[in-house]
Tab-separated table of N, CA and C in Angstrom:
chain	number	residue	atom	x	y	z
O	1	MET	N	97.222	42.643	61.051
O	1	MET	CA	96.995	42.057	62.602
O	1	MET	C	97.161	40.847	63.318
O	2	ASP	N	97.528	40.945	63.958
O	2	ASP	CA	97.775	38.734	65.433
O	2	ASP	C	96.503	38.161	65.163
O	3	THR	N	97.286	37.367	65.213
O	3	THR	CA	96.097	35.612	65.162
O	3	THR	C	95.708	36.258	66.473
O	4	PHE	N	95.333	34.917	66.590
O	4	PHE	CA	94.071	34.784	68.045
O	4	PHE	C	93.670	33.438	67.650
O	5	GLU	N	93.527	32.930	69.182
O	5	GLU	CA	93.376	31.269	69.860
O	5	GLU	C	91.574	31.447	69.166
O	6	VAL	N	91.283	30.275	68.732
O	6	VAL	CA	90.009	29.378	68.917
O	6	VAL	C	89.497	28.158	69.490
O	7	LYS	N	88.880	28.098	70.752
O	7	LYS	CA	88.931	26.787	71.474
O	7	LYS	C	87.497	26.326	71.474
O	8	PRO	N	87.577	24.700	70.409
O	8	PRO	CA	86.521	24.590	70.890
O	8	PRO	C	86.183	23.913	71.807
O	9	ILE	N	84.517	24.165	71.346
O	9	ILE	CA	83.659	23.828	72.477
O	9	ILE	C	83.039	22.882	72.814
O	10	GLY	N	83.435	21.734	71.775
O	10	GLY	CA	82.715	20.908	70.964
O	10	GLY	C	83.258	19.869	70.002
O	11	ARG	N	82.529	18.850	69.525
O	11	ARG	CA	82.906	18.257	68.595
O	11	ARG	C	81.614	16.846	68.059
O	12	VAL	N	81.621	16.835	66.533
O	12	VAL	CA	80.886	16.385	65.426
O	12	VAL	C	81.060	15.128	65.959
O	13	ILE	N	80.429	13.872	66.955
O	13	ILE	CA	80.753	13.253	67.229
O	13	ILE	C	79.604	11.897	66.516
O	14	LYS	N	79.131	12.173	65.789
O	14	LYS	CA	78.048	11.153	65.497
O	14	LYS	C	77.996	11.593	64.106
O	15	SER	N	78.004	11.630	62.660
O	15	SER	CA	77.785	12.160	61.583
O	15	SER	C	77.601	11.433	60.582
O	16	PRO	N	76.661	10.802	59.600
O	16	PRO	CA	76.244	10.186	58.666
O	16	PRO	C	77.600	10.089	57.635
O	17	TYR	N	78.617	11.151	57.392
O	17	TYR	CA	79.697	11.794	56.522
O	17	TYR	C	80.860	11.840	57.423
O	18	LYS	N	82.363	10.714	56.692
O	18	LYS	CA	82.994	9.852	57.990
O	18	LYS	C	84.482	10.510	56.925
O	19	GLU	N	84.275	10.972	55.809
O	19	GLU	CA	85.728	11.999	54.870
O	19	GLU	C	85.284	12.788	54.315
O	20	ARG	N	86.193	13.743	53.838
O	20	ARG	CA	85.938	14.903	52.800
O	20	ARG	C	85.515	14.253	51.638
O	21	GLY	N	84.143	14.964	50.977
O	21	GLY	CA	84.076	14.531	49.988
O	21	GLY	C	82.524	13.536	50.224
O	22	ASP	N	82.108	13.396	51.209
O	22	ASP	CA	80.606	12.283	51.055
O	22	ASP	C	80.031	13.112	51.571
O	23	ALA	N	79.973	14.514	52.359
O	23	ALA	CA	78.982	15.612	52.736
O	23	ALA	C	77.843	16.202	51.610
O	24	PRO	N	77.181	16.370	50.863
O	24	PRO	CA	76.344	17.329	50.577
O	24	PRO	C	77.098	18.254	50.379
O	25	ARG	N	76.514	19.129	49.750
O	25	ARG	CA	76.826	20.208	49.355
O	25	ARG	C	76.375	21.322	50.404
O	26	GLN	N	75.257	21.020	50.809
O	26	GLN	CA	75.055	22.561	52.228
O	26	GLN	C	74.690	21.185	52.645
O	27	GLY	N	74.248	21.185	53.996
O	27	GLY	CA	73.692	20.579	54.710
O	27	GLY	C	71.948	19.777	54.738
O	28	ARG	N	71.487	21.468	53.933
O	28	ARG	CA	69.839	21.344	54.060
O	28	ARG	C	69.205	20.787	53.224
O	29	LEU	N	70.291	20.000	51.924
O	29	LEU	CA	69.771	19.243	50.927
O	29	LEU	C	69.274	18.024	51.259
O	30	GLU	N	69.773	18.008	52.893
O	30	GLU	CA	69.836	16.371	53.416
O	30	GLU	C	68.958	16.433	54.785
O	31	PRO	N	68.086	16.981	54.500
O	31	PRO	CA	67.597	17.417	56.027
O	31	PRO	C	66.900	16.142	57.155
O	32	ASP	N	66.561	15.178	56.670
O	32	ASP	CA	66.902	13.983	57.498
O	32	ASP	C	67.488	13.239	58.188
O	33	LYS	N	68.554	13.688	57.593
O	33	LYS	CA	70.509	13.118	58.317
O	33	LYS	C	70.375	13.528	59.293
O	34	GLU	N	71.068	12.922	59.771
O	34	GLU	CA	71.076	13.164	61.800
O	34	GLU	C	72.609	13.048	62.280
O	35	ALA	N	72.836	13.664	62.880
O	35	ALA	CA	74.152	13.834	63.324
O	35	ALA	C	73.748	13.940	65.097
O	36	GLU	N	75.182	14.136	66.055
O	36	GLU	CA	75.319	14.380	66.825
O	36	GLU	C	76.729	14.904	67.432
O	37	ILE	N	76.506	16.613	68.364
O	37	ILE	CA	77.584	17.137	68.834
O	37	ILE	C	77.727	16.911	69.892
O	38	GLU	N	78.906	16.759	70.339
O	38	GLU	CA	79.061	16.276	71.963
O	38	GLU	C	79.490	17.841	72.939
O	39	ILE	N	78.925	18.646	73.499
O	39	ILE	CA	80.144	20.129	73.922
O	39	ILE	C	80.002	19.533	74.781
O	40	PHE	N	81.967	19.840	75.007
O	40	PHE	CA	82.534	19.702	76.227
O	40	PHE	C	81.834	20.035	77.838
O	41	GLU	N	82.151	19.479	78.773
O	41	GLU	CA	82.352	19.448	79.881
O	41	GLU	C	82.344	20.771	80.668
O	42	GLU	N	83.218	21.448	80.043
O	42	GLU	CA	83.204	23.005	81.051
O	42	GLU	C	82.686	24.133	79.952
O	43	TYR	N	81.712	23.520	79.176
O	43	TYR	CA	81.099	24.572	78.280
O	43	TYR	C	79.355	23.966	78.439
O	44	ARG	N	79.321	23.165	78.847
O	44	ARG	CA	78.128	22.522	79.095
O	44	ARG	C	77.202	23.324	80.192
O	45	ALA	N	77.991	24.520	80.994
O	45	ALA	CA	77.011	25.154	82.124
O	45	ALA	C	76.329	25.680	80.994
O	46	GLY	N	76.852	26.515	80.255
O	46	GLY	CA	76.069	27.304	78.763
O	46	GLY	C	75.005	26.754	77.736
O	47	LEU	N	75.025	25.732	77.814
O	47	LEU	CA	73.568	25.132	77.303
O	47	LEU	C	72.783	24.968	77.799
O	48	GLY	N	72.454	25.026	78.844
O	48	GLY	CA	70.906	24.442	79.564
O	48	GLY	C	69.884	23.988	78.703
O	49	GLY	N	69.664	23.349	77.809
O	49	GLY	CA	69.248	22.057	77.661
O	49	GLY	C	68.222	23.244	76.631
O	50	LEU	N	69.047	24.056	76.016
O	50	LEU	CA	68.158	24.730	74.845
O	50	LEU	C	66.933	24.895	74.655
O	51	PRO	N	66.203	25.188	75.824
O	51	PRO	CA	64.452	25.934	75.626
O	51	PRO	C	64.027	26.803	74.560
O	52	GLY	N	63.078	26.103	73.969
O	52	GLY	CA	62.061	26.659	73.161
O	52	GLY	C	62.914	26.720	71.750
O	53	ILE	N	64.659	26.064	71.385
O	53	ILE	CA	65.285	26.525	70.662
O	53	ILE	C	64.660	24.965	69.396
O	54	SER	N	64.612	25.927	68.302
O	54	SER	CA	64.463	24.660	67.174
O	54	SER	C	65.712	24.622	66.579
O	55	HIS	N	66.491	25.411	66.450
O	55	HIS	CA	67.697	25.367	65.284
O	55	HIS	C	68.804	26.111	65.830
O	56	LEU	N	69.334	25.529	65.425
O	56	LEU	CA	70.603	26.391	65.541
O	56	LEU	C	71.605	26.766	64.523
O	57	TYR	N	72.899	27.767	64.660
O	57	TYR	CA	73.532	28.068	64.477
O	57	TYR	C	74.488	27.397	64.426
O	58	VAL	N	75.627	25.924	63.855
O	58	VAL	CA	76.693	25.327	64.302
O	58	VAL	C	77.864	26.184	63.799
O	59	LEU	N	78.754	26.557	64.436
O	59	LEU	CA	79.750	27.135	63.609
O	59	LEU	C	81.332	26.382	64.562
O	60	LEU	N	82.076	26.207	62.725
O	60	LEU	CA	82.719	24.454	62.718
O	60	LEU	C	83.616	25.339	62.641
O	61	TRP	N	84.818	24.719	62.888
O	61	TRP	CA	86.309	24.415	62.119
O	61	TRP	C	86.689	23.622	60.913
O	62	PHE	N	86.574	23.384	60.219
O	62	PHE	CA	87.097	22.442	59.004
O	62	PHE	C	88.502	22.381	59.598
O	63	ASP	N	88.877	21.458	60.151
O	63	ASP	CA	89.532	20.609	59.921
O	63	ASP	C	91.011	19.985	59.361
O	64	ARG	N	89.979	19.573	58.354
O	64	ARG	CA	90.422	18.862	56.887
O	64	ARG	C	90.546	19.840	55.825
O	65	ALA	N	89.931	20.978	55.652
O	65	ALA	CA	89.744	22.104	54.542
O	65	ALA	C	91.267	22.530	54.135
O	66	GLU	N	91.720	23.057	52.922
O	66	GLU	CA	92.479	23.636	52.295
O	66	GLU	C	92.764	24.504	53.100
O	67	ARG	N	93.568	25.673	52.960
O	67	ARG	CA	93.865	26.971	53.776
O	67	ARG	C	94.107	27.420	53.439
O	68	ASP	N	94.799	27.711	51.837
O	68	ASP	CA	95.960	28.361	50.543
O	68	ASP	C	94.499	28.905	49.321
O	69	THR	N	93.694	28.738	48.978
O	69	THR	CA	92.475	28.264	48.211
O	69	THR	C	91.721	29.748	48.191
O	70	LEU	N	92.054	30.605	47.029
O	70	LEU	CA	91.295	32.423	47.149
O	70	LEU	C	90.818	31.875	45.709
O	71	ILE	N	90.646	30.139	45.164
O	71	ILE	CA	89.258	30.912	44.273
O	71	ILE	C	88.696	29.495	44.140
O	72	GLY	N	87.781	29.644	44.311
O	72	GLY	CA	86.266	27.966	44.334
O	72	GLY	C	85.935	27.735	42.785
O	73	ARG	N	85.005	26.838	42.986
O	73	ARG	CA	84.827	26.267	41.528
O	73	ARG	C	83.385	25.386	42.358
O	74	PRO	N	82.172	25.741	42.874
O	74	PRO	CA	81.153	26.076	42.858
O	74	PRO	C	80.116	24.800	42.226
O	75	PRO	N	79.896	23.586	42.851
O	75	PRO	CA	79.264	22.756	41.738
O	75	PRO	C	78.752	22.900	41.262
O	76	HIS	N	77.200	24.004	41.665
O	76	HIS	CA	76.026	24.639	41.130
O	76	HIS	C	76.150	25.000	39.985
O	77	LEU	N	77.571	25.643	40.260
O	77	LEU	CA	77.799	26.839	39.178
O	77	LEU	C	79.083	25.451	37.317
O	78	GLY	N	78.388	24.700	37.594
O	78	GLY	CA	79.725	23.560	36.833
O	78	GLY	C	80.640	23.973	36.654
O	79	GLY	N	81.482	24.841	37.778
O	79	GLY	CA	83.152	24.535	37.529
O	79	GLY	C	83.656	26.512	37.442
O	80	GLU	N	82.509	26.936	37.290
O	80	GLU	CA	83.167	28.589	37.126
O	80	GLU	C	83.089	28.823	38.608
O	81	GLU	N	84.462	29.134	38.222
O	81	GLU	CA	85.629	30.113	38.883
O	81	GLU	C	84.698	30.965	39.856
O	82	ARG	N	85.247	30.948	41.544
O	82	ARG	CA	84.879	32.295	41.691
O	82	ARG	C	85.602	32.797	43.337
O	83	PRO	N	86.404	33.679	43.411
O	83	PRO	CA	86.093	34.173	44.441
O	83	PRO	C	86.042	33.694	45.647
O	84	VAL	N	86.825	32.599	46.363
O	84	VAL	CA	86.469	32.350	47.302
O	84	VAL	C	85.209	32.645	48.447
O	85	PHE	N	85.799	34.036	48.735
O	85	PHE	CA	84.809	35.021	49.355
O	85	PHE	C	83.184	35.597	49.321
O	86	CYS	N	83.401	34.720	47.707
O	86	CYS	CA	81.696	34.584	47.302
O	86	CYS	C	81.598	33.406	47.046
O	87	THR	N	81.796	32.153	48.121
O	87	THR	CA	81.779	30.983	47.851
O	87	THR	C	81.546	30.535	49.359
O	88	ARG	N	80.573	29.491	49.281
O	88	ARG	CA	80.851	28.911	50.562
O	88	ARG	C	81.319	27.636	50.636
O	89	SER	N	82.266	27.341	50.297
O	89	SER	CA	83.849	26.053	50.642
O	89	SER	C	83.557	26.251	51.774
O	90	PRO	N	84.446	24.881	51.946
O	90	PRO	CA	85.068	24.828	53.520
O	90	PRO	C	86.398	25.292	52.846
O	91	ALA	N	87.330	25.590	51.899
O	91	ALA	CA	88.625	25.199	51.988
O	91	ALA	C	88.589	26.854	51.521
O	92	ARG	N	89.658	27.601	52.401
O	92	ARG	CA	89.156	29.555	52.557
O	92	ARG	C	90.321	29.289	53.790
O	93	PRO	N	90.794	30.462	53.505
O	93	PRO	CA	92.300	30.839	54.514
O	93	PRO	C	91.626	30.709	55.782
O	94	ASN	N	90.872	30.997	56.310
O	94	ASN	CA	89.963	30.189	58.343
O	94	ASN	C	88.557	29.187	58.218
O	95	PRO	N	88.627	27.712	58.195
O	95	PRO	CA	88.226	27.537	57.806
O	95	PRO	C	86.886	26.792	58.519
O	96	ILE	N	86.490	28.609	58.425
O	96	ILE	CA	84.994	28.246	59.721
O	96	ILE	C	83.996	28.115	59.228
O	97	GLY	N	83.396	26.980	59.192
O	97	GLY	CA	81.551	26.151	58.424
O	97	GLY	C	80.681	27.351	59.157
O	98	LEU	N	79.112	26.843	58.713
O	98	LEU	CA	78.433	27.513	59.673
O	98	LEU	C	76.918	26.608	59.240
O	99	ASP	N	76.671	25.777	59.897
O	99	ASP	CA	75.156	25.302	59.505
O	99	ASP	C	73.987	25.870	60.449
O	100	ILE	N	73.021	25.437	59.298
O	100	ILE	CA	71.786	25.556	60.085
O	100	ILE	C	71.437	24.511	61.027
O	101	ALA	N	71.475	23.699	61.987
O	101	ALA	CA	70.325	22.467	62.405
O	101	ALA	C	69.290	22.596	62.753
O	102	GLU	N	68.234	21.157	62.674
O	102	GLU	CA	67.484	21.853	63.445
O	102	GLU	C	67.758	20.784	64.687
O	103	VAL	N	67.149	21.334	65.824
O	103	VAL	CA	67.784	20.356	67.940
O	103	VAL	C	66.747	19.244	67.501
O	104	LEU	N	66.429	17.541	67.826
O	104	LEU	CA	65.912	17.008	68.055
O	104	LEU	C	66.229	16.481	69.221
O	105	SER	N	67.076	16.656	69.916
O	105	SER	CA	66.969	16.219	71.759
O	105	SER	C	68.561	16.373	71.494
O	106	VAL	N	68.243	17.331	73.065
O	106	VAL	CA	69.463	17.474	74.089
O	106	VAL	C	69.407	16.478	75.692
O	107	ASP	N	70.771	15.843	75.753
O	107	ASP	CA	70.410	15.014	76.611
O	107	ASP	C	72.132	15.339	77.010
O	108	GLY	N	71.931	15.569	78.544
O	108	GLY	CA	73.727	16.110	78.803
O	108	GLY	C	74.113	17.441	77.522
O	109	GLY	N	75.032	16.261	77.702
O	109	GLY	CA	75.822	17.680	76.828
O	109	GLY	C	76.317	17.179	75.567
O	110	ILE	N	75.265	16.074	74.702
O	110	ILE	CA	75.261	15.893	73.747
O	110	ILE	C	73.382	16.399	72.895
O	111	ILE	N	73.685	16.846	71.903
O	111	ILE	CA	72.878	17.560	70.739
O	111	ILE	C	72.761	16.761	69.893
O	112	ARG	N	71.373	16.752	69.621
O	112	ARG	CA	71.037	15.538	68.592
O	112	ARG	C	70.308	16.680	67.319
O	113	VAL	N	70.855	16.496	66.412
O	113	VAL	CA	70.291	17.160	65.360
O	113	VAL	C	70.098	16.920	64.165
O	114	ALA	N	69.367	17.287	62.957
O	114	ALA	CA	68.930	17.084	61.669
O	114	ALA	C	69.502	18.060	60.556
O	115	GLY	N	70.576	17.661	59.388
O	115	GLY	CA	70.129	18.778	58.037
O	115	GLY	C	72.024	19.201	58.597
O	116	MET	N	72.295	18.836	59.046
O	116	MET	CA	73.925	19.682	59.208
O	116	MET	C	74.781	18.327	58.506
O	117	ASP	N	75.598	19.300	57.520
O	117	ASP	CA	77.043	18.827	56.539
O	117	ASP	C	77.923	18.229	57.513
O	118	ALA	N	77.943	18.323	58.136
O	118	ALA	CA	80.012	18.295	59.322
O	118	ALA	C	79.282	17.016	58.943
O	119	ILE	N	81.381	16.445	59.302
O	119	ILE	CA	81.979	15.308	59.287
O	119	ILE	C	82.619	14.740	60.384
O	120	GLU	N	81.907	13.730	60.913
O	120	GLU	CA	82.255	13.040	61.792
O	120	GLU	C	83.653	13.199	62.438
O	121	GLY	N	83.649	14.174	63.455
O	121	GLY	CA	84.728	14.729	63.814
O	121	GLY	C	85.437	16.448	64.343
O	122	THR	N	84.342	16.587	63.472
O	122	THR	CA	84.669	18.088	63.406
O	122	THR	C	84.765	18.812	64.410
O	123	PRO	N	85.744	20.254	64.348
O	123	PRO	CA	85.723	20.139	65.440
O	123	PRO	C	84.756	21.637	65.976
O	124	VAL	N	83.541	21.862	66.681
O	124	VAL	CA	82.357	22.979	66.937
O	124	VAL	C	82.920	23.501	67.696
O	125	ILE	N	83.077	25.289	67.469
O	125	ILE	CA	83.276	26.254	67.473
O	125	ILE	C	82.830	27.341	68.432
O	126	ASP	N	81.646	26.870	68.143
O	126	ASP	CA	80.257	27.630	68.391
O	126	ASP	C	79.324	27.276	67.951
O	127	ILE	N	77.775	27.779	68.886
O	127	ILE	CA	76.792	27.258	68.650
O	127	ILE	C	75.681	28.854	69.541
O	128	LYS	N	74.173	29.090	67.930
O	128	LYS	CA	73.742	29.657	68.016
O	128	LYS	C	72.370	29.590	68.102
O	129	PRO	N	71.359	30.481	68.718
O	129	PRO	CA	70.167	30.031	68.551
O	129	PRO	C	69.505	30.823	66.573
O	130	TYR	N	69.406	29.741	66.141
O	130	TYR	CA	68.655	30.343	64.725
O	130	TYR	C	67.332	31.289	64.840
O	131	THR	N	67.228	32.560	64.765
O	131	THR	CA	66.204	33.188	65.312
O	131	THR	C	65.007	33.908	64.092
O	132	PRO	N	64.249	33.498	63.158
O	132	PRO	CA	63.420	33.129	62.350
O	132	PRO	C	63.042	34.939	62.375
O	133	SER	N	63.005	35.406	63.611
O	133	SER	CA	62.408	36.539	62.965
O	133	SER	C	63.202	38.243	62.720
O	134	ILE	N	64.390	37.324	63.565
O	134	ILE	CA	65.723	38.824	63.330
O	134	ILE	C	67.101	37.375	62.052
O	135	ASP	N	66.775	36.307	61.821
O	135	ASP	CA	67.966	35.977	61.458
O	135	ASP	C	67.897	35.955	59.130
O	136	CYS	N	66.017	35.700	59.274
O	136	CYS	CA	65.440	35.850	57.748
O	136	CYS	C	64.927	37.487	57.351
O	137	ILE	N	66.086	37.275	56.387
O	137	ILE	CA	66.264	38.607	55.719
O	137	ILE	C	65.166	38.923	54.028
O	138	PRO	N	63.644	38.876	54.466
O	138	PRO	CA	63.187	39.503	52.924
O	138	PRO	C	63.536	40.261	51.851
O	139	GLY	N	63.593	39.019	50.893
O	139	GLY	CA	64.250	40.212	49.854
O	139	GLY	C	65.179	40.496	50.148
O	140	ALA	N	66.091	39.152	50.159
O	140	ALA	CA	67.452	39.169	50.689
O	140	ALA	C	67.581	38.428	49.004
O	141	LYS	N	69.091	39.087	47.924
O	141	LYS	CA	69.235	38.086	46.871
O	141	LYS	C	69.653	36.951	46.829
O	142	ASP	N	68.950	36.234	46.397
O	142	ASP	CA	70.102	34.983	46.370
O	142	ASP	C	70.805	34.713	45.174
O	143	HIS	N	72.529	34.961	45.214
O	143	HIS	CA	73.130	34.788	44.318
O	143	HIS	C	72.695	33.176	43.407
O	144	PHE	N	72.668	32.194	44.093
O	144	PHE	CA	72.675	30.383	44.300
O	144	PHE	C	72.067	30.428	43.052
O	145	LYS	N	70.208	31.172	42.924
O	145	LYS	CA	69.486	30.677	42.545
O	145	LYS	C	69.804	31.825	41.256
O	146	GLU	N	70.077	33.275	41.000
O	146	GLU	CA	70.307	33.646	40.409
O	146	GLU	C	71.146	33.813	38.983
O	147	LYS	N	72.790	33.191	39.377
O	147	LYS	CA	72.966	32.744	38.794
O	147	LYS	C	72.885	31.970	37.860
O	148	LYS	N	71.727	30.605	38.904
O	148	LYS	CA	70.921	29.644	37.468
O	148	LYS	C	70.472	30.322	36.482
């Protein structure tokens, strides 16, 4: 398969997390921690102020993550090994991160959010509205809770 290019549309410009290891295992574990995302000028017309949107999916490029890891050790499993595609670890062949963040405000190209676990400086590759009526799947298995 061919490779392809992904261009960032923005960057996390403010975050309480400055280095690898600072962030919680999931941003939802610290829902009051705020961050700011800057959408680059050439993409701001696609932002439109986010009217009526309370939460976003934020797709990130974990630029400081390892890319040669196929086995992970999720902290909630006490070090038990799992295939990387059965984990949410940032260390993976394509280090794409997915956060759900609460939108606090939008000012120009700056989106202030809460509940995100991205490190300051992390490239943002896309944002999409989180829509509970289609994104929440009642009855889906929660393998994080079932394993305990």
